PDB file of C-alpha atoms in Angstrom:
ATOM      1  CA  MET Q   1      -9.366  27.523  -2.759  1.00  0.00           C
ATOM      2  CA  LYS Q   2      -5.861  26.818  -1.411  1.00  0.00           C
ATOM      3  CA  LYS Q   3      -7.142  25.996   2.230  1.00  0.00           C
ATOM      4  CA  PHE Q   4     -10.033  23.872   0.559  1.00  0.00           C
ATOM      5  CA  LYS Q   5      -6.976  21.891  -1.702  1.00  0.00           C
ATOM      6  CA  LYS Q   6      -4.944  21.434   2.038  1.00  0.00           C
ATOM      7  CA  THR Q   7      -8.287  20.195   4.151  1.00  0.00           C
ATOM      8  CA  GLU Q   8      -9.093  17.799   1.158  1.00  0.00           C
ATOM      9  CA  PHE Q   9      -5.251  16.449   1.290  1.00  0.00           C
ATOM     10  CA  ILE Q  10      -5.391  15.591   4.937  1.00  0.00           C
ATOM     11  CA  ILE Q  11      -8.778  13.947   4.831  1.00  0.00           C
ATOM     12  CA  ASN Q  12      -8.013  11.992   1.729  1.00  0.00           C
ATOM     13  CA  GLY Q  13      -4.899  10.995   3.929  1.00  0.00           C
ATOM     14  CA  ALA Q  14      -6.528   9.997   7.005  1.00  0.00           C
ATOM     15  CA  LEU Q  15      -9.373   7.985   5.034  1.00  0.00           C
ATOM     16  CA  ILE Q  16      -6.754   5.999   3.508  1.00  0.00           C
ATOM     17  CA  ALA Q  17      -5.106   5.746   6.592  1.00  0.00           C
ATOM     18  CA  ALA Q  18      -8.145   4.219   8.371  1.00  0.00           C
ATOM     19  CA  ALA Q  19      -9.247   2.018   5.681  1.00  0.00           C
ATOM     20  CA  TYR Q  20      -5.662   0.449   5.803  1.00  0.00           C
ATOM     21  CA  ALA Q  21      -5.330  -0.168   9.282  1.00  0.00           C
ATOM     22  CA  GLY Q  22      -9.075  -1.356   9.547  1.00  0.00           C
ATOM     23  CA  LEU Q  23      -8.875  -3.805   6.636  1.00  0.00           C
ATOM     24  CA  THR Q  24      -5.371  -5.159   7.969  1.00  0.00           C
ATOM     25  CA  TYR Q  25      -7.238  -5.709  11.429  1.00  0.00           C
ATOM     26  CA  LEU Q  26      -9.800  -7.575   9.442  1.00  0.00           C
ATOM     27  CA  CYS Q  27      -7.773  -9.819   7.872  1.00  0.00           C
ATOM     28  CA  ASN Q  28      -6.054 -10.425  10.880  1.00  0.00           C
ATOM     29  CA  ILE Q  29      -9.293 -12.164  12.607  1.00  0.00           C
ATOM     30  CA  PHE Q  30      -8.016 -15.219   9.684  1.00  0.00           C
ATOM     31  CA  GLY Q  31      -4.953 -14.977  10.539  1.00  0.00           C
ATOM     32  CA  ILE Q  32      -3.232 -13.851   7.225  1.00  0.00           C
ATOM     33  CA  SER Q  33      -2.097 -10.029   8.055  1.00  0.00           C
ATOM     34  CA  TYR Q  34       1.147 -10.960   9.875  1.00  0.00           C
ATOM     35  CA  GLY Q  35       3.459 -13.748   9.534  1.00  0.00           C
ATOM     36  CA  PRO Q  36       5.499 -14.763   6.324  1.00  0.00           C
ATOM     37  CA  ILE Q  37       2.598 -15.213   3.993  1.00  0.00           C
ATOM     38  CA  GLN Q  38       0.635 -12.341   4.395  1.00  0.00           C
ATOM     39  CA  LEU Q  39      -2.793 -11.502   2.778  1.00  0.00           C
ATOM     40  CA  ARG Q  40      -3.249  -8.281   3.388  1.00  0.00           C
ATOM     41  CA  LEU Q  41      -6.568  -6.892   1.906  1.00  0.00           C
ATOM     42  CA  SER Q  42      -5.303  -3.670   2.482  1.00  0.00           C
ATOM     43  CA  GLU Q  43      -2.365  -3.852   0.213  1.00  0.00           C
ATOM     44  CA  VAL Q  44      -4.967  -3.366  -2.534  1.00  0.00           C
ATOM     45  CA  LEU Q  45      -4.858   0.296  -1.599  1.00  0.00           C
ATOM     46  CA  THR Q  46      -1.213   0.722  -2.636  1.00  0.00           C
ATOM     47  CA  ILE Q  47      -2.280   1.825  -6.126  1.00  0.00           C
ATOM     48  CA  LEU Q  48      -3.983   5.119  -4.664  1.00  0.00           C
ATOM     49  CA  PRO Q  49      -0.624   7.188  -5.054  1.00  0.00           C
ATOM     50  CA  VAL Q  50      -1.751   7.004  -8.910  1.00  0.00           C
ATOM     51  CA  PHE Q  51      -4.514   9.041  -7.879  1.00  0.00           C
ATOM     52  CA  THR Q  52      -3.674  11.312  -5.202  1.00  0.00           C
ATOM     53  CA  PRO Q  53      -0.532  12.291  -3.330  1.00  0.00           C
ATOM     54  CA  ALA Q  54      -2.249  12.084  -0.282  1.00  0.00           C
ATOM     55  CA  ALA Q  55      -2.232   8.396  -0.322  1.00  0.00           C
ATOM     56  CA  ILE Q  56       1.570   8.538   0.519  1.00  0.00           C
ATOM     57  CA  PRO Q  57       1.400   9.575   4.189  1.00  0.00           C
ATOM     58  CA  GLY Q  58      -2.188   8.019   4.166  1.00  0.00           C
ATOM     59  CA  LEU Q  59      -0.766   4.765   3.410  1.00  0.00           C
ATOM     60  CA  THR Q  60       2.288   5.056   5.268  1.00  0.00           C
ATOM     61  CA  VAL Q  61       0.306   6.021   8.886  1.00  0.00           C
ATOM     62  CA  GLY Q  62      -2.312   3.522   7.983  1.00  0.00           C
ATOM     63  CA  CYS Q  63       0.716   0.556   7.546  1.00  0.00           C
ATOM     64  CA  PHE Q  64       2.217   2.056  10.919  1.00  0.00           C
ATOM     65  CA  LEU Q  65      -1.081   1.630  12.749  1.00  0.00           C
ATOM     66  CA  ALA Q  66      -1.793  -1.552  11.385  1.00  0.00           C
ATOM     67  CA  ASN Q  67       1.496  -3.251  12.555  1.00  0.00           C
ATOM     68  CA  ILE Q  68       1.001  -1.945  16.051  1.00  0.00           C
ATOM     69  CA  GLY Q  69      -1.127  -4.927  15.804  1.00  0.00           C
ATOM     70  CA  SER Q  70       1.862  -6.964  14.988  1.00  0.00           C
ATOM     71  CA  PHE Q  71       3.251  -6.179  18.842  1.00  0.00           C
ATOM     72  CA  ASN Q  72       6.605  -5.978  17.092  1.00  0.00           C
ATOM     73  CA  ALA Q  73       9.111  -3.108  16.625  1.00  0.00           C
ATOM     74  CA  ALA Q  74      10.698  -4.474  13.972  1.00  0.00           C
ATOM     75  CA  ASP Q  75       7.453  -4.564  11.723  1.00  0.00           C
ATOM     76  CA  MET Q  76       6.314  -1.433  12.844  1.00  0.00           C
ATOM     77  CA  ILE Q  77       9.742   0.376  11.623  1.00  0.00           C
ATOM     78  CA  PHE Q  78      10.436  -1.779   8.340  1.00  0.00           C
ATOM     79  CA  GLY Q  79       7.024  -2.252   7.220  1.00  0.00           C
ATOM     80  CA  THR Q  80       6.060   1.346   7.491  1.00  0.00           C
ATOM     81  CA  MET Q  81       9.096   2.373   5.864  1.00  0.00           C
ATOM     82  CA  ALA Q  82       8.562  -0.153   3.075  1.00  0.00           C
ATOM     83  CA  THR Q  83       5.106   0.916   2.463  1.00  0.00           C
ATOM     84  CA  PHE Q  84       6.321   4.610   2.285  1.00  0.00           C
ATOM     85  CA  ILE Q  85       9.013   3.741  -0.206  1.00  0.00           C
ATOM     86  CA  ALA Q  86       6.505   1.483  -2.455  1.00  0.00           C
ATOM     87  CA  ALA Q  87       4.109   4.579  -2.252  1.00  0.00           C
ATOM     88  CA  VAL Q  88       6.406   7.280  -3.560  1.00  0.00           C
ATOM     89  CA  LEU Q  89       7.556   4.509  -6.182  1.00  0.00           C
ATOM     90  CA  THR Q  90       4.182   4.201  -6.920  1.00  0.00           C
ATOM     91  CA  TYR Q  91       3.349   7.830  -7.493  1.00  0.00           C
ATOM     92  CA  TYR Q  92       6.364   8.805  -9.575  1.00  0.00           C
ATOM     93  CA  MET Q  93       5.512   5.594 -11.821  1.00  0.00           C
ATOM     94  CA  LYS Q  94       1.659   6.352 -12.123  1.00  0.00           C
ATOM     95  CA  ASP Q  95       1.963   7.509 -15.680  1.00  0.00           C
ATOM     96  CA  ILE Q  96       3.867   4.375 -17.303  1.00  0.00           C
ATOM     97  CA  LYS Q  97       0.912   2.225 -18.389  1.00  0.00           C
ATOM     98  CA  VAL Q  98       0.755  -0.758 -20.297  1.00  0.00           C
ATOM     99  CA  LYS Q  99      -2.877  -1.161 -21.842  1.00  0.00           C
ATOM    100  CA  ASN Q 100      -3.971   1.643 -19.876  1.00  0.00           C
ATOM    101  CA  VAL Q 101      -2.876   0.163 -16.429  1.00  0.00           C
ATOM    102  CA  PRO Q 102      -0.157   1.949 -14.470  1.00  0.00           C
ATOM    103  CA  VAL Q 103       1.993  -1.982 -14.266  1.00  0.00           C
ATOM    104  CA  LEU Q 104       4.777  -0.670 -12.681  1.00  0.00           C
ATOM    105  CA  SER Q 105       2.832   1.274 -10.227  1.00  0.00           C
ATOM    106  CA  LEU Q 106       1.590  -2.069  -9.217  1.00  0.00           C
ATOM    107  CA  ILE Q 107       4.740  -4.074  -9.452  1.00  0.00           C
ATOM    108  CA  SER Q 108       6.435  -1.149  -6.957  1.00  0.00           C
ATOM    109  CA  PRO Q 109       4.854  -2.666  -3.513  1.00  0.00           C
ATOM    110  CA  VAL Q 110       5.348  -6.004  -4.845  1.00  0.00           C
ATOM    111  CA  ILE Q 111       9.303  -5.495  -5.457  1.00  0.00           C
ATOM    112  CA  ILE Q 112       9.846  -3.568  -2.176  1.00  0.00           C
ATOM    113  CA  ASN Q 113       7.965  -5.299   0.102  1.00  0.00           C
ATOM    114  CA  ALA Q 114       9.439  -8.410  -0.925  1.00  0.00           C
ATOM    115  CA  LEU Q 115      13.028  -7.308  -0.341  1.00  0.00           C
ATOM    116  CA  ILE Q 116      12.520  -5.306   2.908  1.00  0.00           C
ATOM    117  CA  ILE Q 117       9.770  -7.452   4.859  1.00  0.00           C
ATOM    118  CA  GLY Q 118      11.413 -10.724   3.591  1.00  0.00           C
ATOM    119  CA  LEU Q 119      14.516  -9.368   4.803  1.00  0.00           C
ATOM    120  CA  GLU Q 120      12.998  -8.493   8.072  1.00  0.00           C
ATOM    121  CA  ILE Q 121      11.140 -11.845   8.579  1.00  0.00           C
ATOM    122  CA  ALA Q 122      14.816 -13.629   7.587  1.00  0.00           C
ATOM    123  CA  VAL Q 123      16.738 -11.771  10.308  1.00  0.00           C
ATOM    124  CA  PHE Q 124      14.241 -11.343  13.083  1.00  0.00           C
ATOM    125  CA  PHE Q 125      12.177 -14.384  13.040  1.00  0.00           C
ATOM    126  CA  LEU Q 126      13.640 -17.267  11.343  1.00  0.00           C
ATOM    127  CA  PRO Q 127      16.162 -19.696  13.143  1.00  0.00           C
ATOM    128  CA  GLU Q 128      19.832 -18.738  13.511  1.00  0.00           C
ATOM    129  CA  GLY Q 129      21.837 -20.269  10.659  1.00  0.00           C
ATOM    130  CA  SER Q 130      18.712 -19.876   7.849  1.00  0.00           C
ATOM    131  CA  GLY Q 131      21.307 -17.412   6.120  1.00  0.00           C
ATOM    132  CA  MET Q 132      20.937 -16.491   2.116  1.00  0.00           C
ATOM    133  CA  TRP Q 133      18.032 -19.407   1.643  1.00  0.00           C
ATOM    134  CA  GLY Q 134      15.858 -18.110   4.401  1.00  0.00           C
ATOM    135  CA  ILE Q 135      15.736 -14.714   3.041  1.00  0.00           C
ATOM    136  CA  ILE Q 136      15.130 -15.803  -0.820  1.00  0.00           C
ATOM    137  CA  LEU Q 137      12.382 -17.730   0.764  1.00  0.00           C
ATOM    138  CA  SER Q 138      10.846 -15.156   2.913  1.00  0.00           C
ATOM    139  CA  SER Q 139      11.115 -12.610  -0.020  1.00  0.00           C
ATOM    140  CA  ILE Q 140       9.421 -15.244  -2.418  1.00  0.00           C
ATOM    141  CA  GLN Q 141       6.505 -15.760   0.238  1.00  0.00           C
ATOM    142  CA  ILE Q 142       6.059 -12.148   0.430  1.00  0.00           C
ATOM    143  CA  GLY Q 143       6.184 -11.158  -3.083  1.00  0.00           C
ATOM    144  CA  ILE Q 144       3.931 -14.168  -4.037  1.00  0.00           C
ATOM    145  CA  SER Q 145       1.433 -12.835  -1.306  1.00  0.00           C
ATOM    146  CA  GLU Q 146       1.969  -9.292  -2.265  1.00  0.00           C
ATOM    147  CA  PHE Q 147       1.526  -9.815  -6.411  1.00  0.00           C
ATOM    148  CA  ILE Q 148      -2.120 -11.593  -5.773  1.00  0.00           C
ATOM    149  CA  VAL Q 149      -3.300  -8.851  -3.691  1.00  0.00           C
ATOM    150  CA  CYS Q 150      -1.602  -6.246  -5.799  1.00  0.00           C
ATOM    151  CA  PHE Q 151      -2.649  -7.726  -9.444  1.00  0.00           C
ATOM    152  CA  VAL Q 152      -5.490  -9.869  -8.765  1.00  0.00           C
ATOM    153  CA  PHE Q 153      -7.576  -7.418  -6.473  1.00  0.00           C
ATOM    154  CA  GLY Q 154      -5.439  -4.328  -7.099  1.00  0.00           C
ATOM    155  CA  ILE Q 155      -6.307  -4.073 -11.032  1.00  0.00           C
ATOM    156  CA  PRO Q 156      -9.959  -4.259 -10.707  1.00  0.00           C
ATOM    157  CA  PHE Q 157      -9.839  -1.572  -7.751  1.00  0.00           C
ATOM    158  CA  TYR Q 158      -7.968   0.854  -9.955  1.00  0.00           C
ATOM    159  CA  PHE Q 159     -10.372   0.615 -12.539  1.00  0.00           C
ATOM    160  CA  VAL Q 160     -13.281   1.152 -10.199  1.00  0.00           C
ATOM    161  CA  VAL Q 161     -11.820   4.260  -8.518  1.00  0.00           C
ATOM    162  CA  LYS Q 162     -10.982   5.578 -12.020  1.00  0.00           C
ATOM    163  CA  LYS Q 163     -14.242   5.276 -13.389  1.00  0.00           C
ATOM    164  CA  TYR Q 164     -16.010   6.599 -10.568  1.00  0.00           C
ATOM    165  CA  ARG Q 165     -13.117   9.626  -9.976  1.00  0.00           C
ATOM    166  CA  ILE Q 166     -13.442   8.956  -6.644  1.00  0.00           C
ATOM    167  CA  PHE Q 167     -10.346  11.242  -5.714  1.00  0.00           C
ATOM    168  CA  GLU Q 168     -11.690  14.120  -8.029  1.00  0.00           C
ATOM    169  CA  ILE Q 169     -13.086  17.432  -6.419  1.00  0.00           C
ATOM    170  CA  LYS Q 170     -16.795  16.873  -7.570  1.00  0.00           C
ATOM    171  CA  HIS Q 171     -17.588  20.577  -6.610  1.00  0.00           C
ATOM    172  CA  LYS Q 172     -16.107  24.178  -5.316  1.00  0.00           C
ATOM    173  CA  PRO Q 173     -16.839  25.733  -2.267  1.00  0.00           C
ATOM    174  CA  LYS Q 174     -18.921  28.654  -1.905  1.00  0.00           C
ATOM    175  CA  ARG Q 175     -17.089  31.772  -1.313  1.00  0.00           C
TER     176      ARG Q 175
END
């Protein structure tokens, strides 16, 4: 039984990673995956650590693979780090709910990405001399983008995953 759980964990993580990277590349067709305003539909998956800890490595690897498409080493490092931190926080705040919705779990990717990615954009991509206003503006843009995806799409996605119990074992393996 223990081997089955480990295999399930790896498969779930790999599927989440593939979905995250694939959705990010799909959004890039419309030019909304990279830059100061990002509406990555893949960020809707950041609610998945509420359901399974396999989402933590899945989202982290998926983000790294997606950020390869940005052709930017800073994005690969800091974007992946932000996703990992947000996924861990989402997992640990999963039981704190408001009206049966894990609101704090939805807020963690918004805040973490606004801070880390906003700072990354300001430091690496804005003209020198943008200073604190550049950081604030970048953080607000990323925060609003992330908020839209996590709340407008994330809450309905949460209820669909919960309703259909997507991350529960439906059967036990035969011995």
